[in-house]
XYZ file of C-alpha atoms in Angstrom:
403
model
C 15.610 0.252 -38.249
C 14.446 -3.359 -37.746
C 17.136 -3.837 -35.139
C 16.070 -0.722 -33.603
C 12.346 -1.790 -33.208
C 12.920 -5.500 -32.381
C 14.065 -4.997 -28.765
C 11.302 -2.442 -27.528
C 8.517 -4.697 -29.331
C 9.800 -7.687 -27.479
C 9.102 -5.776 -24.331
C 5.569 -4.552 -25.276
C 3.849 -7.576 -23.684
C 1.325 -7.733 -21.019
C 3.784 -9.437 -18.623
C 6.259 -6.660 -18.844
C 3.743 -4.045 -18.662
C 2.063 -5.339 -15.349
C 5.709 -5.996 -13.900
C 6.654 -2.327 -14.628
C 3.468 -0.901 -13.305
C 4.050 -3.275 -10.244
C 7.526 -2.173 -9.770
C 6.566 1.418 -9.878
C 3.949 0.660 -7.260
C 6.649 -1.222 -5.074
C 9.073 1.769 -5.594
C 6.660 4.526 -4.358
C 5.201 2.588 -1.326
C 8.869 1.371 -0.407
C 9.717 5.225 -0.360
C 6.576 5.740 1.715
C 7.568 2.932 4.080
C 11.188 4.242 4.770
C 10.586 6.493 7.433
C 9.169 4.148 10.032
C 12.442 2.121 9.487
C 14.823 4.851 10.824
C 12.359 6.810 12.764
C 14.274 6.451 15.955
C 17.383 7.842 14.213
C 15.658 10.770 12.594
C 14.051 11.599 15.856
C 17.449 11.897 17.465
C 19.018 13.797 14.355
C 16.221 16.417 14.136
C 15.799 16.701 17.882
C 12.082 15.837 18.172
C 9.858 13.465 20.128
C 7.757 10.549 19.204
C 4.553 12.729 18.990
C 6.337 15.138 16.393
C 7.582 12.098 14.481
C 4.184 10.656 14.142
C 2.951 14.039 12.912
C 5.739 13.866 10.128
C 4.574 10.292 9.217
C 0.931 11.469 9.160
C 1.961 14.374 6.782
C 3.015 11.619 4.461
C -0.026 9.518 4.997
C -2.074 12.610 4.166
C -0.342 13.428 1.023
C -0.153 9.996 -0.337
C -3.724 9.009 0.521
C -6.058 12.142 0.597
C -4.255 13.535 -2.321
C -5.070 10.383 -4.553
C -8.650 11.754 -4.860
C -7.654 15.025 -6.712
C -4.579 13.075 -8.293
C -7.074 10.622 -9.972
C -8.751 13.500 -11.695
C -5.502 14.475 -13.442
C -4.908 13.480 -16.908
C -8.131 11.494 -17.225
C -7.956 11.162 -20.871
C -4.002 10.857 -21.108
C -2.643 7.467 -22.381
C 0.952 7.967 -21.680
C 2.631 7.185 -18.235
C 4.084 10.685 -17.679
C 1.934 10.901 -14.511
C 3.717 7.925 -13.173
C 7.178 9.357 -14.066
C 5.926 12.498 -12.076
C 4.988 10.794 -9.061
C 7.948 8.577 -8.996
C 10.409 11.845 -9.050
C 8.379 13.498 -6.372
C 8.356 10.418 -4.019
C 12.128 10.368 -4.620
C 12.403 13.638 -2.903
C 12.483 11.887 0.291
C 16.198 11.528 -0.173
C 16.496 15.097 0.673
C 16.176 14.118 4.344
C 19.927 13.225 4.115
C 20.810 16.901 3.176
C 18.668 18.531 5.772
C 20.541 20.033 8.781
C 19.421 19.010 12.565
C 17.851 22.398 12.945
C 15.301 22.026 9.956
C 11.873 22.897 11.523
C 9.021 20.207 11.849
C 6.861 22.121 9.621
C 9.661 22.033 6.748
C 9.809 18.398 7.244
C 6.016 18.075 7.107
C 6.077 19.988 3.863
C 8.603 17.618 2.350
C 6.571 14.561 3.444
C 3.445 16.069 1.870
C 5.110 16.516 -1.351
C 6.696 12.995 -1.335
C 3.170 11.608 -0.327
C 1.435 13.499 -3.205
C 3.836 11.838 -5.514
C 2.968 8.509 -4.271
C -0.702 9.430 -4.645
C -0.394 10.065 -8.321
C 1.137 6.667 -9.089
C -1.718 4.693 -7.210
C -4.870 5.633 -9.270
C -2.972 5.984 -12.467
C -1.167 2.836 -11.997
C -4.576 1.050 -11.541
C -5.521 2.757 -14.821
C -2.513 1.181 -16.320
C -3.568 -2.331 -15.190
C -7.037 -1.516 -16.928
C -5.314 -1.527 -20.130
C -3.980 -4.641 -19.887
C -6.545 -6.836 -21.463
C -4.910 -10.270 -21.881
C -4.650 -10.960 -18.102
C -7.960 -11.359 -16.039
C -8.513 -8.086 -13.426
C -8.634 -10.772 -10.737
C -4.833 -11.039 -11.390
C -3.564 -7.728 -12.427
C -5.378 -5.593 -9.732
C -4.124 -7.950 -6.918
C -0.688 -8.171 -8.518
C -0.336 -4.426 -8.872
C -1.450 -3.901 -5.261
C 0.698 -6.665 -3.893
C 3.697 -4.640 -5.397
C 2.778 -1.781 -3.025
C 2.395 -4.361 -0.186
C 5.795 -5.603 -0.812
C 7.392 -2.149 -1.162
C 5.749 -0.946 2.039
C 7.105 -4.166 3.727
C 10.532 -3.884 2.650
C 10.911 -0.173 2.963
C 11.577 -0.191 6.900
C 14.154 -2.903 6.458
C 15.874 -1.345 3.678
C 16.002 2.082 5.361
C 17.082 0.539 8.626
C 20.070 -1.123 6.676
C 21.054 1.806 4.585
C 20.767 4.319 7.482
C 22.282 2.018 10.031
C 25.553 1.528 7.719
C 25.797 4.885 5.950
C 23.797 7.393 8.131
C 20.995 9.432 6.403
C 23.100 9.898 3.191
C 22.449 6.021 2.829
C 19.268 7.465 1.321
C 21.006 8.457 -1.716
C 21.466 4.784 -2.829
C 17.755 4.861 -3.612
C 18.294 7.104 -6.580
C 19.373 4.684 -9.285
C 16.580 2.206 -8.886
C 13.993 5.122 -9.321
C 15.658 6.046 -12.496
C 15.587 2.338 -13.763
C 11.881 2.170 -13.142
C 10.949 5.148 -14.968
C 12.889 3.908 -18.037
C 11.138 0.420 -17.734
C 7.706 2.170 -17.981
C 8.945 3.939 -20.925
C 10.417 0.603 -22.781
C 7.423 -1.459 -21.845
C 5.127 0.818 -23.589
C 2.876 1.155 -20.693
C -0.374 2.779 -21.543
C -3.304 4.069 -19.309
C -6.745 3.124 -19.817
C -8.988 6.408 -20.374
C -11.336 7.268 -17.352
C -15.028 6.515 -18.081
C -18.238 8.112 -16.650
C -19.667 4.667 -16.096
C -18.987 2.404 -13.306
C -15.898 0.198 -13.944
C -17.963 -3.122 -13.935
C -20.132 -1.999 -16.993
C -17.317 -0.133 -18.929
C -14.898 -3.153 -18.647
C -17.383 -6.147 -19.028
C -16.251 -6.509 -22.535
C -12.638 -6.894 -21.747
C -12.905 -9.420 -19.075
C -11.072 -12.579 -20.677
C -13.334 -15.504 -21.542
C -13.943 -18.135 -18.858
C -13.556 -15.503 -16.061
C -16.510 -16.108 -13.538
C -18.735 -13.377 -12.794
C -19.000 -12.560 -9.132
C -21.486 -10.884 -7.115
C -19.996 -8.549 -4.422
C -21.991 -9.060 -0.913
C -21.115 -5.444 0.071
C -21.898 -1.904 -1.529
C -19.136 0.226 -2.609
C -19.614 2.379 0.467
C -19.572 -0.580 2.897
C -16.313 -1.637 1.041
C -14.969 1.671 1.882
C -15.954 1.396 5.553
C -14.352 -2.245 5.970
C -11.036 -0.959 4.220
C -10.681 2.129 6.292
C -10.813 -0.145 9.543
C -8.538 -2.630 8.071
C -6.250 -0.030 6.925
C -5.957 1.484 10.197
C -4.982 -1.749 11.808
C -2.442 -2.421 9.064
C -0.991 1.323 9.214
C -0.765 1.050 13.246
C 1.724 -1.944 12.598
C 3.405 -0.642 9.514
C 4.269 2.742 11.200
C 5.182 2.043 14.992
C 6.236 -1.575 14.915
C 10.076 -0.910 14.346
C 9.895 1.773 17.176
C 8.014 -0.655 19.405
C 10.464 -3.298 18.984
C 13.231 -0.732 19.705
C 11.990 0.003 22.872
C 12.052 -3.665 23.642
C 16.003 -3.441 23.301
C 15.833 -4.861 19.680
C 18.248 -3.248 17.151
C 16.967 -1.059 14.407
C 17.458 -3.803 11.729
C 15.427 -6.304 13.618
C 12.576 -3.909 13.820
C 12.675 -3.193 10.232
C 13.082 -6.839 9.413
C 9.965 -7.633 11.462
C 7.768 -4.749 9.564
C 9.015 -6.369 6.361
C 7.937 -9.906 7.458
C 4.536 -8.385 8.184
C 4.189 -7.111 4.709
C 5.574 -9.870 3.038
C 3.006 -12.225 4.801
C 0.432 -9.863 3.687
C 1.859 -9.872 -0.152
C 1.780 -13.670 0.136
C -1.819 -13.976 1.209
C -2.719 -11.253 -1.384
C -1.143 -13.230 -4.178
C -2.695 -16.502 -3.143
C -6.077 -14.878 -2.887
C -5.755 -13.357 -6.115
C -5.385 -16.631 -7.943
C -7.860 -18.787 -5.719
C -10.765 -16.314 -5.977
C -10.914 -16.996 -9.794
C -12.501 -20.255 -8.755
C -13.692 -19.884 -5.201
C -15.849 -17.439 -3.408
C -14.596 -14.047 -2.281
C -16.298 -13.874 1.287
C -14.544 -16.451 3.051
C -11.180 -14.970 2.377
C -12.240 -11.806 3.913
C -14.230 -13.062 6.910
C -11.867 -16.179 7.698
C -8.756 -14.515 7.214
C -9.688 -11.899 9.872
C -11.332 -14.493 12.205
C -7.657 -16.135 12.475
C -5.602 -13.314 11.934
C -6.931 -11.632 14.948
C -5.975 -13.915 17.479
C -2.681 -14.503 15.816
C -1.662 -10.896 16.350
C -2.899 -10.766 19.909
C -0.484 -13.505 20.648
C 2.252 -11.955 18.690
C 2.375 -8.804 20.870
C 2.036 -11.012 24.171
C 5.296 -12.726 23.016
C 6.900 -9.893 21.043
C 9.969 -9.869 23.334
C 11.131 -13.210 21.933
C 12.955 -12.984 18.435
C 11.295 -16.073 17.133
C 7.819 -14.290 17.405
C 8.609 -12.561 14.304
C 7.102 -15.536 12.418
C 3.833 -14.897 14.120
C 3.810 -11.165 12.627
C 4.260 -12.513 9.181
C 1.187 -15.098 9.806
C -0.663 -12.341 11.036
C -0.140 -10.182 8.117
C -0.745 -13.093 5.831
C -4.157 -13.675 7.366
C -5.491 -10.262 8.562
C -4.309 -7.731 6.058
C -3.735 -9.625 2.814
C -7.814 -9.194 1.938
C -7.186 -5.390 1.049
C -6.378 -5.999 -2.629
C -9.502 -7.983 -2.865
C -11.710 -5.284 -1.384
C -10.117 -2.910 -4.118
C -10.852 -5.414 -7.001
C -14.490 -5.957 -5.606
C -15.136 -2.230 -5.498
C -15.097 -2.359 -9.270
C -18.205 -4.489 -9.413
C -19.892 -3.415 -6.229
C -23.260 -1.668 -6.178
C -22.702 1.994 -6.715
C -22.909 4.868 -9.403
C -19.376 6.357 -9.141
C -16.820 6.237 -12.118
C -13.585 4.085 -12.145
C -11.243 6.769 -11.149
C -13.361 8.023 -8.062
C -13.975 4.490 -6.811
C -10.214 3.850 -7.157
C -9.347 7.246 -5.540
C -11.571 6.572 -2.503
C -11.030 2.870 -2.080
C -7.342 3.515 -2.038
C -6.585 6.864 -0.953
C -9.782 7.977 0.804
C -9.603 4.783 3.095
C -5.941 5.048 3.798
C -6.149 8.655 4.287
C -8.636 8.350 7.193
C -6.515 5.720 8.397
C -3.412 8.019 8.593
C -5.463 10.621 10.484
C -6.277 7.733 12.924
C -2.694 7.081 13.213
C -1.979 10.806 13.968
C -4.404 10.139 17.150
C -2.848 6.782 17.958
C 0.791 8.233 17.717
C -0.055 11.087 20.313
C -1.655 8.527 22.691
C 1.563 6.205 22.254
C 3.700 9.291 23.270
C 1.573 9.641 26.550
C 0.926 5.900 27.504
C 3.785 4.190 25.767
C 4.030 1.876 22.539
C 3.231 -1.380 24.280
C -0.530 -1.007 25.140
C -1.141 1.047 22.076
C 0.101 -1.703 19.689
C -2.686 -3.635 20.794
C -4.958 -1.164 18.767
C -4.109 -3.061 15.593
C -6.020 -6.244 16.176
C -8.605 -4.243 17.767
C -9.306 -2.645 14.538
C -8.935 -5.789 12.770
C -11.860 -6.833 15.010
C -13.914 -3.962 14.078
C -13.328 -4.801 10.515
C -14.578 -8.254 10.815
C -17.797 -6.898 12.689
C -18.167 -4.294 10.005
C -18.145 -6.931 7.397
C -20.347 -9.180 8.882
C -23.096 -6.555 9.787
C -22.975 -5.040 6.272
C -23.286 -8.142 4.183
C -26.101 -8.210 1.946
C -28.886 -10.520 3.403
C -29.559 -12.235 0.245
C -27.429 -15.132 -0.556
C -24.581 -14.228 -2.771
C -23.434 -16.120 -5.616
C -19.925 -15.692 -4.619
């Protein structure tokens, strides 16, 4: 019995738990980021145009974001991670695209994407609940680390799908089944637990769990203003994530290069998020939001002007590092921002609600791209980042913040 218990107990640490939760977030967001990477091939296989393809993409976006709000209400008192397992299995159904014939109707593809997206939706709020159960690591580290797993997943997704589908056809998606099962096993072995939901705002409910020495910071935006800022930011980010591989394909780049460039954008966002997560423990939050956008906007503008050159992919990485990396910080700040909503509702809105509205915006953007072409439409990304910066400046509290 001693040997049977030693190995599991060795895995029951805060480090392995946040690693397993981040891996689950990485996997579901990677599954959600697969379709943009092989969208040109999917359009040919299913005999549909770009407009219909964006509708399918939007179906997943609606599923994985809007559904986070009702998903956050499931199992509010459960401590076991069975909801994370369910979400991973549902998200993994995207591999069924490999088994569907070319004559599959668009509405069937949309239904599949909604189911896949709903699985992704389940993992987000309950994965965040898992991070709140880890009391030995500061929330300013656990939340950005968990969110960064998603950034990396959505970044790597297009590249992985471009490689798998490029080499094996759509059946290459079957290679994703083993890692899904391994992550489900890691959640069980690391003894991940979910924090019970609370009727009080997270800042008050979790105050006693914040490790000693962690500075208390004043958020210069209300919760609803943070949602506005995050919605505009995510619309710009989603435009790049969903359409960049297809845009580069129109510039005569191969599918792997498009997926690679999208991956660099996400990796840049992840590097920026991790850096911010550690620096914000000793420095003000506000400059990371404002200055990142201020420098990221012109970087992305220049990128789309010179995107025809392969070396410009370094600019899209820098643009992600500067412009979109503050989103996990917005999620973290939403816990302490002025407002009366409970933790689950806050997480459902700041994550699912903002990305869901951004997904609806992508639907409009995609239809415009099918009429006017991708080249001018891609500039909407940095325009939305500009609107994000303006919203952040205009909605800041007038009094001097202690950040």
